[in-house]
Coordinates of C-alpha atoms and ligand atoms in Angstrom, one line a residue:
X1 CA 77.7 61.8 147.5
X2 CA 77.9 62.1 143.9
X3 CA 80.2 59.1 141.9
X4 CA 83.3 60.4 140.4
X5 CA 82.9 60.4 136.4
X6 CA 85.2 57.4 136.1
X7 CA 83.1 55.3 138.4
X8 CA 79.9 56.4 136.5
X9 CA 81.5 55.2 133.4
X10 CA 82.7 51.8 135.1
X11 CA 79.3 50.8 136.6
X12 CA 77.6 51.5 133.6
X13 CA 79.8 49.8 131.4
X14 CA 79.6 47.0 134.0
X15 CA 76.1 47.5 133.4
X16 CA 75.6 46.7 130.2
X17 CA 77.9 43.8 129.9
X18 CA 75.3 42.8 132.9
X19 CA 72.2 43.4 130.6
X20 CA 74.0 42.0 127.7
X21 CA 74.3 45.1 125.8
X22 CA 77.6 44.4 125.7
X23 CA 78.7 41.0 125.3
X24 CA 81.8 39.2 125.0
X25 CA 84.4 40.4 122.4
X26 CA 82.4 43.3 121.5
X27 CA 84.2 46.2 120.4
X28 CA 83.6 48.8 123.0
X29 CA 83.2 52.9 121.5
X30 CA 86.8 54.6 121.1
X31 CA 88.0 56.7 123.7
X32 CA 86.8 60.1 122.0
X33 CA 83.5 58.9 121.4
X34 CA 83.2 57.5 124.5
X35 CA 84.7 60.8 126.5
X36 CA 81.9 63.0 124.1
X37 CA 79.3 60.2 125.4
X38 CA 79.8 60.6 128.6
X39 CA 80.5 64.3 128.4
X40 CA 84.1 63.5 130.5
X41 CA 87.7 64.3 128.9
X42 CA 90.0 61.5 127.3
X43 CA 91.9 61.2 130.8
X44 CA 88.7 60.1 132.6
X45 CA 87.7 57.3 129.9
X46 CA 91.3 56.1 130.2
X47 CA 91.3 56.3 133.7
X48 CA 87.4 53.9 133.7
X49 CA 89.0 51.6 130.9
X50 CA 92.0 50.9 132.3
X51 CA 90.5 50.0 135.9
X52 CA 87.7 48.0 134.0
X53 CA 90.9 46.2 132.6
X54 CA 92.8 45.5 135.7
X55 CA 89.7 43.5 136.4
X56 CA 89.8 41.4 133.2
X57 CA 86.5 42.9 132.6
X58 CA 87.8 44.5 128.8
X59 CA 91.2 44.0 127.2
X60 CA 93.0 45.9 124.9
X61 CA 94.3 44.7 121.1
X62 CA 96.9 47.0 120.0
X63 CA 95.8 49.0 117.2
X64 CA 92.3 47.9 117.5
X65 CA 90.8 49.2 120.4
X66 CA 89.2 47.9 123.9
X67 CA 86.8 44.8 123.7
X68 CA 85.2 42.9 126.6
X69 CA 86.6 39.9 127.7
X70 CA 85.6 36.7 126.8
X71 CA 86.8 35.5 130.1
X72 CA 84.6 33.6 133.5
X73 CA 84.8 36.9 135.1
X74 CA 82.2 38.4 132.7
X75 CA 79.9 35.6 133.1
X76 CA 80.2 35.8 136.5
X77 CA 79.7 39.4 136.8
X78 CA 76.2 38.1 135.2
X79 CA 74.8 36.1 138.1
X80 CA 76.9 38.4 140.8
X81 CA 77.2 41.6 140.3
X82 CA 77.4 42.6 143.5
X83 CA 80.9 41.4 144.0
X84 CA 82.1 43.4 141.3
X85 CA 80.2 46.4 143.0
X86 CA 82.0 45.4 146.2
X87 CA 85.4 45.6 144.6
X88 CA 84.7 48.8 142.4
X89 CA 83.7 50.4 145.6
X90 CA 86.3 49.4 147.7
X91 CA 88.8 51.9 148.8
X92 CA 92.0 49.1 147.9
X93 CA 92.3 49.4 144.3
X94 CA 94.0 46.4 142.0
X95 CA 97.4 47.1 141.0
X96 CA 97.9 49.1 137.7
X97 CA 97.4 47.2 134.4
X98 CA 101.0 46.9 133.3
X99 CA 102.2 45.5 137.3
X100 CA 98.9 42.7 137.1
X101 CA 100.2 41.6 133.6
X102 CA 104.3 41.3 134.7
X103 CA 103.3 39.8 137.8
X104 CA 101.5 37.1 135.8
X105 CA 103.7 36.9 133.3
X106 CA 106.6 36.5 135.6
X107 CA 105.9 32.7 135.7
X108 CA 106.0 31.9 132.3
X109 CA 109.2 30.4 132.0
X110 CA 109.5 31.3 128.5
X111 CA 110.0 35.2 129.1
X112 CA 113.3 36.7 128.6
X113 CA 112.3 39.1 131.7
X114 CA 115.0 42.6 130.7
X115 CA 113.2 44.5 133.9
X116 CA 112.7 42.1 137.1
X117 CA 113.9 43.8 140.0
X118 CA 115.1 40.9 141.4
X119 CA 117.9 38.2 141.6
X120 CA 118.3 35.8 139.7
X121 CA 117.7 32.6 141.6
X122 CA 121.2 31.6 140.8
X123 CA 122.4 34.4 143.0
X124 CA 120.2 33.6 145.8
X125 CA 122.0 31.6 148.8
X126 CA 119.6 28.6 149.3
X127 CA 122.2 26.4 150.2
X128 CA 123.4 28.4 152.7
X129 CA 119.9 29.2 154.0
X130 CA 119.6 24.8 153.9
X131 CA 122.7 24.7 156.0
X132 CA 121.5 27.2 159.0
X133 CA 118.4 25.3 159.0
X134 CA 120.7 22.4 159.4
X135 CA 122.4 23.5 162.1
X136 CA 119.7 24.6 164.4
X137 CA 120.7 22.2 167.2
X138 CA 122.9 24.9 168.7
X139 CA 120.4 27.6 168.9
X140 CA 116.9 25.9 168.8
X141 CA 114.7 27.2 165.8
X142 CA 111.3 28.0 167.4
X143 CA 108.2 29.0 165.1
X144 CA 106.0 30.0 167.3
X145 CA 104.6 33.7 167.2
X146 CA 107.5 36.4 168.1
X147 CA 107.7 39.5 169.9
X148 CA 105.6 42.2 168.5
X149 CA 108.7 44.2 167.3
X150 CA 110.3 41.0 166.0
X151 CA 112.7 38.3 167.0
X152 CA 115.1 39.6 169.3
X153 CA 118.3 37.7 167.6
X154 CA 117.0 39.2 164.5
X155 CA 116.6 42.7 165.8
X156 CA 120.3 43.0 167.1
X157 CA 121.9 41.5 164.4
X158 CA 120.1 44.4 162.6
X159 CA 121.6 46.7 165.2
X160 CA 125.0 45.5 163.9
X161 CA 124.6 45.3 160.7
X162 CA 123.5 49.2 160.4
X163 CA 126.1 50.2 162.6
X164 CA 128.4 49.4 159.6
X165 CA 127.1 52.4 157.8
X166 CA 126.9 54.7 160.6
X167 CA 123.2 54.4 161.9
X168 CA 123.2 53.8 165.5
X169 CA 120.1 52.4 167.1
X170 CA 118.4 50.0 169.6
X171 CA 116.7 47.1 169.2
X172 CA 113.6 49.0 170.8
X173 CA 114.1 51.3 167.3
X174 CA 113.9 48.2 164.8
X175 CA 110.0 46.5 164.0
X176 CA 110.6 43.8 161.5
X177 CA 108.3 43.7 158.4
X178 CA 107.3 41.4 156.1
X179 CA 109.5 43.1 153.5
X180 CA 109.8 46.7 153.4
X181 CA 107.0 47.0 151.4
X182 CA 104.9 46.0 154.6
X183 CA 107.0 48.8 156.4
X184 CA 105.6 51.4 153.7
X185 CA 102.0 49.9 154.3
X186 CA 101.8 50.5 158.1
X187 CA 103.3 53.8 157.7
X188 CA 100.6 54.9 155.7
X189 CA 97.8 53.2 157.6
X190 CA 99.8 54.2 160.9
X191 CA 100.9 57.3 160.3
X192 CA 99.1 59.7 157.4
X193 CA 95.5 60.9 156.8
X194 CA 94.0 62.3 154.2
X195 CA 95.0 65.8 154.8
X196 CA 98.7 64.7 154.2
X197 CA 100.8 65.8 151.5
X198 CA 103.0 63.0 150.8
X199 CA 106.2 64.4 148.8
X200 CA 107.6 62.0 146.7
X201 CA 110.7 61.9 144.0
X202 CA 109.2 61.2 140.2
X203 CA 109.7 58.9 138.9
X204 CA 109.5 56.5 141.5
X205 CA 108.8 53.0 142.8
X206 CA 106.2 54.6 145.2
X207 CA 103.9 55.3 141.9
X208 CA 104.3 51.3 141.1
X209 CA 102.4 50.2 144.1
X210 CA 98.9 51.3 145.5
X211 CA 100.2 51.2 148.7
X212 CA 99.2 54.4 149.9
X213 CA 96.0 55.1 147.8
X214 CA 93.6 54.4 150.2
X215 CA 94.3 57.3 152.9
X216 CA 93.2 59.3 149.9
X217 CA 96.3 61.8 150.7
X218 CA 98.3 64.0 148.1
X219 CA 100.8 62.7 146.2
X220 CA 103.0 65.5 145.1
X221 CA 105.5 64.4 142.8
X222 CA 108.7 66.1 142.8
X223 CA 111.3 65.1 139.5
X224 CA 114.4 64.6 140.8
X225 CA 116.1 67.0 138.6
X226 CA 113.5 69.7 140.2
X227 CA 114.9 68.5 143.6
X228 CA 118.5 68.9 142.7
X229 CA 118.0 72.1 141.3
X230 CA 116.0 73.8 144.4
X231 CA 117.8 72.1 147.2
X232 CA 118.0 74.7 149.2
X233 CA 114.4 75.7 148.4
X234 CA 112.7 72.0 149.0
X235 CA 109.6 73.4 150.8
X236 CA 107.8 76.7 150.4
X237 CA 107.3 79.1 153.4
X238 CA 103.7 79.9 152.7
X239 CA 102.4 76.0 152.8
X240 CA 101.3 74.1 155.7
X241 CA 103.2 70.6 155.4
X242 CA 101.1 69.4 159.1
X243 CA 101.0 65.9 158.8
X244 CA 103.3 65.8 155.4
X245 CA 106.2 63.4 155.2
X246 CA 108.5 62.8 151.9
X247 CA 109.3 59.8 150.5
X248 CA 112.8 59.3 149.3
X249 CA 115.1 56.4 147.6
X250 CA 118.4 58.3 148.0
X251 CA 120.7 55.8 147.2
X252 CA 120.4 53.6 144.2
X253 CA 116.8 54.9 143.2
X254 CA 114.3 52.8 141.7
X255 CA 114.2 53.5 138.8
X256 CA 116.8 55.9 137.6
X257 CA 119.3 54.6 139.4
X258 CA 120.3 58.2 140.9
X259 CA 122.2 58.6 144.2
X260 CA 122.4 62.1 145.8
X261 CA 125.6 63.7 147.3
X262 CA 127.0 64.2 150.7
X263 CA 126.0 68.1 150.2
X264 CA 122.8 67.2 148.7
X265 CA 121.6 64.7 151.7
X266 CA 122.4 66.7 154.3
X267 CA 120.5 69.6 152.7
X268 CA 117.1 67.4 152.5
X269 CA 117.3 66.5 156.4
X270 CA 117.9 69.9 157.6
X271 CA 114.9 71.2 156.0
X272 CA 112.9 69.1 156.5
X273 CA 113.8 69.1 160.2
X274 CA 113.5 73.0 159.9
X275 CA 109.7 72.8 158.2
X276 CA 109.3 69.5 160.9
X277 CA 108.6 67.3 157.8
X278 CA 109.5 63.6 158.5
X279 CA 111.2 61.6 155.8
X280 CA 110.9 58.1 154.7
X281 CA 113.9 56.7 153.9
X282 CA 114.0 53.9 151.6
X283 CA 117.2 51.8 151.3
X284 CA 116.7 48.6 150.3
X285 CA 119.5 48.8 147.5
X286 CA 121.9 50.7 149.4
X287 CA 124.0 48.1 150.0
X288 CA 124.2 47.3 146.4
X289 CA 126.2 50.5 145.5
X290 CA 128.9 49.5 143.3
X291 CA 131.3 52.7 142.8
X292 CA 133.4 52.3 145.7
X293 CA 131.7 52.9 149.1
X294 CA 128.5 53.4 149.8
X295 CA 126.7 56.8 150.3
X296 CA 126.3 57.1 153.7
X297 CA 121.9 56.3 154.7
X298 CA 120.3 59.7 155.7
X299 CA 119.1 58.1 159.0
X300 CA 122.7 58.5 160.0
X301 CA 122.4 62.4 159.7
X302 CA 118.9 62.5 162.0
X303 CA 119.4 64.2 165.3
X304 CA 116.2 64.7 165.8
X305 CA 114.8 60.9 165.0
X306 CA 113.1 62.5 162.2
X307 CA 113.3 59.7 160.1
X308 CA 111.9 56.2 159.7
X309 CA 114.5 54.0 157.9
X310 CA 113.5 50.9 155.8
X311 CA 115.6 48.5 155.1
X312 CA 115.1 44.6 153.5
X313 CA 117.1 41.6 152.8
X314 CA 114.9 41.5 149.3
X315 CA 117.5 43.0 147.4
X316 CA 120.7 41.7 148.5
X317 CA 119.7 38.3 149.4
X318 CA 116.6 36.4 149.2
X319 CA 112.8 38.7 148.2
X320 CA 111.2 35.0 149.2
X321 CA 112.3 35.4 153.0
X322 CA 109.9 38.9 153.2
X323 CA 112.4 40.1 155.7
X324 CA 112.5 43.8 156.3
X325 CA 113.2 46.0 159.6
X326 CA 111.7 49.8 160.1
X327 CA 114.1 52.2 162.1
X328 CA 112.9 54.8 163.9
X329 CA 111.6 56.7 166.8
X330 CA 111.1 54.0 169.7
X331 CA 107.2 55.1 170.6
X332 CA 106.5 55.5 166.5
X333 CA 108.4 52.1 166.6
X334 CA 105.9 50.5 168.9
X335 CA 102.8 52.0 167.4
X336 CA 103.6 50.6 164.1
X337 CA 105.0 47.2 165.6
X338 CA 101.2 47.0 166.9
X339 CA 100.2 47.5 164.1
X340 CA 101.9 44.7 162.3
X341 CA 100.1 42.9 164.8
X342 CA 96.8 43.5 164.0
X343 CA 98.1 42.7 160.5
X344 CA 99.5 39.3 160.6
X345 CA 101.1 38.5 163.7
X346 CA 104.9 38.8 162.8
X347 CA 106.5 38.2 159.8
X348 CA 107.3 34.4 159.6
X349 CA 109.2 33.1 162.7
X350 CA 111.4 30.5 160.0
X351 CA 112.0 33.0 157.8
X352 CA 113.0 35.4 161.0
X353 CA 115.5 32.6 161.8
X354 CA 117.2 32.2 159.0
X355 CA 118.2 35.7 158.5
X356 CA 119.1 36.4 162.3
X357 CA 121.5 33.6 161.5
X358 CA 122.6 34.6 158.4
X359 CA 123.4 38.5 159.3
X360 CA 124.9 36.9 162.4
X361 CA 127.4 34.9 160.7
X362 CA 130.2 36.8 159.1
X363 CA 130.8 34.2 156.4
X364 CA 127.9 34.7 155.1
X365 CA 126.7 38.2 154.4
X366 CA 130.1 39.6 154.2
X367 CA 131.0 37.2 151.5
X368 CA 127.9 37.0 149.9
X369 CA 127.1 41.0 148.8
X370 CA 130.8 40.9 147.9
X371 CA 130.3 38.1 145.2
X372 CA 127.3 39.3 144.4
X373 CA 128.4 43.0 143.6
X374 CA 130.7 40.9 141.5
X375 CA 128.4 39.3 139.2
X376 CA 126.5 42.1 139.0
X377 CA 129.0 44.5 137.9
X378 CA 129.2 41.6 135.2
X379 CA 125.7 41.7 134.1
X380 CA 125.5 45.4 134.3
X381 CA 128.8 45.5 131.5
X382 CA 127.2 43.4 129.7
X383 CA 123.8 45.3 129.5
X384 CA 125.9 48.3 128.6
X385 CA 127.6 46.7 125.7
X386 CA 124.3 45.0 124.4
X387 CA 122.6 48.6 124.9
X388 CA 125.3 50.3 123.0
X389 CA 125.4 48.6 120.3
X390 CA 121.5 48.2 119.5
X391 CA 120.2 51.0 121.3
X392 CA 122.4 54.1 121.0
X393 CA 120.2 55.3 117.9
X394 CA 117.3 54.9 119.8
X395 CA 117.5 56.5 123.2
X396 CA 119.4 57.8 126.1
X397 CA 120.8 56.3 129.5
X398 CA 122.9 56.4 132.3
X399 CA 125.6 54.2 133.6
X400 CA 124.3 52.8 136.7
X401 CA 126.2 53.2 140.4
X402 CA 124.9 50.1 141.6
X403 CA 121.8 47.9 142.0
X404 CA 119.7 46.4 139.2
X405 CA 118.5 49.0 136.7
X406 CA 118.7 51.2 133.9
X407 CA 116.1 54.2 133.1
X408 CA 116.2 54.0 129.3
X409 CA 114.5 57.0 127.5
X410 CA 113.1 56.8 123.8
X411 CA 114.0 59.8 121.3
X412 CA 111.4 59.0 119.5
X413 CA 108.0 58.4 121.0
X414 CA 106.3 54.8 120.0
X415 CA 103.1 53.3 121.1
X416 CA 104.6 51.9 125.1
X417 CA 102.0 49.7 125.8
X418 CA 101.8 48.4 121.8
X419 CA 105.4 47.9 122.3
X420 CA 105.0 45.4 125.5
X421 CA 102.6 43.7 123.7
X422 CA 104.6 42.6 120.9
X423 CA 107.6 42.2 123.3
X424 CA 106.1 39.4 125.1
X425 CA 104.8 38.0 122.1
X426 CA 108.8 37.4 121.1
X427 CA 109.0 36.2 124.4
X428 CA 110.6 39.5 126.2
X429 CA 109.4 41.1 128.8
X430 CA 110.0 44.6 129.7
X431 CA 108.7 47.3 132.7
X432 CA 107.5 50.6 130.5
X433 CA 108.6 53.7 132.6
X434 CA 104.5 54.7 133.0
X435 CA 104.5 52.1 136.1
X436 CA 106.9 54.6 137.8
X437 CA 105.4 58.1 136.4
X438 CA 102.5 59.0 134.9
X439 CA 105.1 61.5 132.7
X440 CA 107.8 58.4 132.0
X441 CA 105.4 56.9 128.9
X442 CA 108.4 56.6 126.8
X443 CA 110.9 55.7 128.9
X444 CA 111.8 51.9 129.9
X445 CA 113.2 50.7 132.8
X446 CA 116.0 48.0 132.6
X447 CA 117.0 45.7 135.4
X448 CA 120.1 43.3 134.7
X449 CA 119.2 41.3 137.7
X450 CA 117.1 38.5 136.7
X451 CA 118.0 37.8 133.3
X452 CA 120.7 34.9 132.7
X453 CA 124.2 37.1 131.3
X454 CA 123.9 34.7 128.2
X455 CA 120.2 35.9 126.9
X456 CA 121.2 39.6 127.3
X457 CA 122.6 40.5 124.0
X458 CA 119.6 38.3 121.7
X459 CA 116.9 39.7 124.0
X460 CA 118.4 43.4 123.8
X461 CA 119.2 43.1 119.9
X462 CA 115.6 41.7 119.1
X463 CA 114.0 44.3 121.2
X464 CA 115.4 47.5 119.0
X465 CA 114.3 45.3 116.1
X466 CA 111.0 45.8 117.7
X467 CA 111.2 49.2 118.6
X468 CA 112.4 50.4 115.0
X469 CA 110.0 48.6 113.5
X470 CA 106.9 50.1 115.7
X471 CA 108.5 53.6 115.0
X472 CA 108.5 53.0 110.8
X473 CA 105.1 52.1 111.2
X474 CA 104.6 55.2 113.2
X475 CA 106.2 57.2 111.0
Ligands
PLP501 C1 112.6 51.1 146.5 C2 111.9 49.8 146.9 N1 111.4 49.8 148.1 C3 110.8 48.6 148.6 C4 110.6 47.5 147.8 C5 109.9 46.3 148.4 O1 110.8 45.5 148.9 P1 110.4 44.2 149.8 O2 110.5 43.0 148.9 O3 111.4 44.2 150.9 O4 109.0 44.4 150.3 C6 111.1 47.5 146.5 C7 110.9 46.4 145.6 O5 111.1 46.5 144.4 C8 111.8 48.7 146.0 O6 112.3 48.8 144.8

């Protein structure tokens, strides 16, 4: 089998920093030289550089160009390079440049971080989670390996809490995930192949993780706007959607913050019950809808148990417990619950514990989301006021409904990736829309939910400053 062109251009850089060709902090050819060297277009050379970056192998200086890293891995590439072969070959790839760098970057406590999607740890109930562990004399806490769809307690306390929205199930249709990014995972190992066409929204958070790279299926990215605009033309007549499924956020999307209507929901499960397409349903922010209450979850429209449900406590209380819960079909249930097995044995039995107790015990969930709503309607005014005052020259955005973030788009295009450079240079760190579409590279995405109200408006201000400044320089 002939290498793909951007693996060509990979090994043989790789190559040459081996042979020493290339050696540390050496300026490697510009992207147009290199694309008429390798007889490739510009998208390919990007595509090779910025995998040869997400292994530290080159970096990139803004304005300058890409230069190999003066870093252990090069060295070690040197006197191994058939681990680097081994990972260049593997079907997993490494997270895309700009998620390796936040994740990193995440822990430097020095960041003003304007796009985390997650709490604040002041928002987070560790007392409370202190306290249940406390009290574990009434109800022993065991942490030895659970059932293979989960821990019962957990699982009907789950039953409950759904029920609230309308979704009625069994514990036999819940598996519990390590977060319901594990839930996405054994989906796509458990359910697609590479002949599937995987329908997705665009922008999304489904195009931030590599989750479901390695079945090698079809993406095919759907704007939202495109979606609205067809809904009752979703799927065309002439294409064979066998083994298809689409992938939605349909309340309090990540990232645009978009929630569709009653009308709009119930025309996406009827046809795709109609062209026998299963959905996905994503809602780990539903809860967090903040305009009154919440959209109702598709899941609650499926007569047909067309649709596998995730839900999480990441969102709404605690992204350290890894709790999540898949809903669905009882025998897809148990094929992806034995699959979970083969992964890890059960999410953690502790953490399992914990937030059986805590959904069990109406003093805590209940009061919690309702305080937290609270402060976050409070950080979200505030990122509204900050944005309006700094920002109205300089792009577009929407109010959000609930949940963490704000999809800010530039009018004027600026150099994204220049732009997070310098940001985290003044301490500030931001999520460029590119993480969520390949199309979003000058669009932002905002979260409210980490950042300490106080450091919003400095952090906000400074960042236009930034932002007007790269687009003079543009200019
Ligand atoms: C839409 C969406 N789904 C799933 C996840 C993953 O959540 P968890 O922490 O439960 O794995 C995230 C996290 O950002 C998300 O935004």
């Amino acid at each position: 089998m002939t290498k793909a062109k951007y693996q060509q251009i990979i090994d043989d850089i790789l190559l040459q920093i081996q042979n020493g060709t290339l050696e540390a902090n050496m300026k490697l050819p510009t992207q147009r030289d290199l694309a008429t060297s390798y007889q490739v277009n510009r998208s390919t050379v990007i595509q090779a550089l910025e995998i040869l970056q997400s292994y530290g192998t080159i970096e990139s200086k803004p304005r300058l160009g890409y230069f190999v890293s003066d870093n252990k891995w090069n060295t070690y590439i040197k006197d191994n390079i058939q681990w680097q072969s081994y990972i260049s070959h593997s079907s997993s790839k490494n997270n895309q440049y700009f998620i390796q760098r936040i994740n990193e970057l995440e822990f430097n406590p020095n960041l003003y971080r304007l796009s985390t999607g997650e709490l604040n740890p002041s928002l987070i109930p560790n007392q409370q989670f202190k306290k249940i562990l406390d009290q574990s004399n009434n109800i022993p806490l065991t942490s030895n390996y659970e059932y293979p769809l989960g821990n019962l307690n957990l699982r009907k306390a789950i039953v409950k809490h759904v029920k609230q929205w309308g979704i009625d199930c069994t514990v036999d249709h819940i598996c519990i995930t390590s977060g319901a990014l594990q839930g996405l995972k054994l989906i796509a190992d458990g359910l697609l192949v590479p002949q599937s066409n995987i329908i997705v929204e665009s922008p999304s958070y489904i195009h931030s993780i590599r989750t479901w790279h390695n079945i090698h299926a079809k993406l095919k990215s759907l704007p939202i706007s495109t979606i609205k605009s067809n809904i009752n033309h979703l799927f065309s007549k002439s294409q064979n959607y066998r083994h298809s499924l689409f992938y939605t956020i349909p309340t309090c999307h990540n990232p645009t913050q978009h929630s569709y209507s009653a009308e709009e929901r119930e025309k996406i499960v009827q046809q795709c019950q109609q062209q026998n397409i299963p959905i996905v349903e994503d809602d780990v922010y539903g809860e967090l809808y903040l305009n009154g209450p919440r959209p109702l979850p598709l899941k609650t429209l499926d007569r047909n148990d067309n649709i596998l449900y995730l839900g999480s406590l990441s969102k709404t209380v605690s992204p350290g417990l890894r709790i999540g819960w898949i809903i669905g079909k009882p025998t897809v249930i148990s094929h992806l619950a034995d699959l979970k097995m083969q992964n890890d044995y059960g999410a953690s039995s502790i953490s399992q514990y914990i937030a059986a107790q805590w959904l069990t015990n109406p003093q805590y969930h209940q009061c919690h989301i309702q305080n937290l709503k609270h402060e976050l309607l409070v950080k979200r005014d505030q990122f509204l006021e900050s944005l309006a005052q700094y920002f109205t020259d300089l792009g577009s955005w929407n109010t959000p409904e609930g949940s963490f973030y704000i999809w800010f788009e530039l009018y004027h295009p600026i150099d994204m990736k220049a732009l997070f450079d310098i940001a985290i240079s003044h301490h500030i760190l931001i999520n460029p829309g590119e993480i969520y579409s390949e199309q979003a590279k000058q669009a932002i995405r905002f979260s409210y939910a980490y950042i300490d109200t106080s450091k919003i408006d400095t952090s906000l201000k400074q960042l236009s400053q930034l932002i007007i400044h790269l687009q003079q320089q543009t200019k």
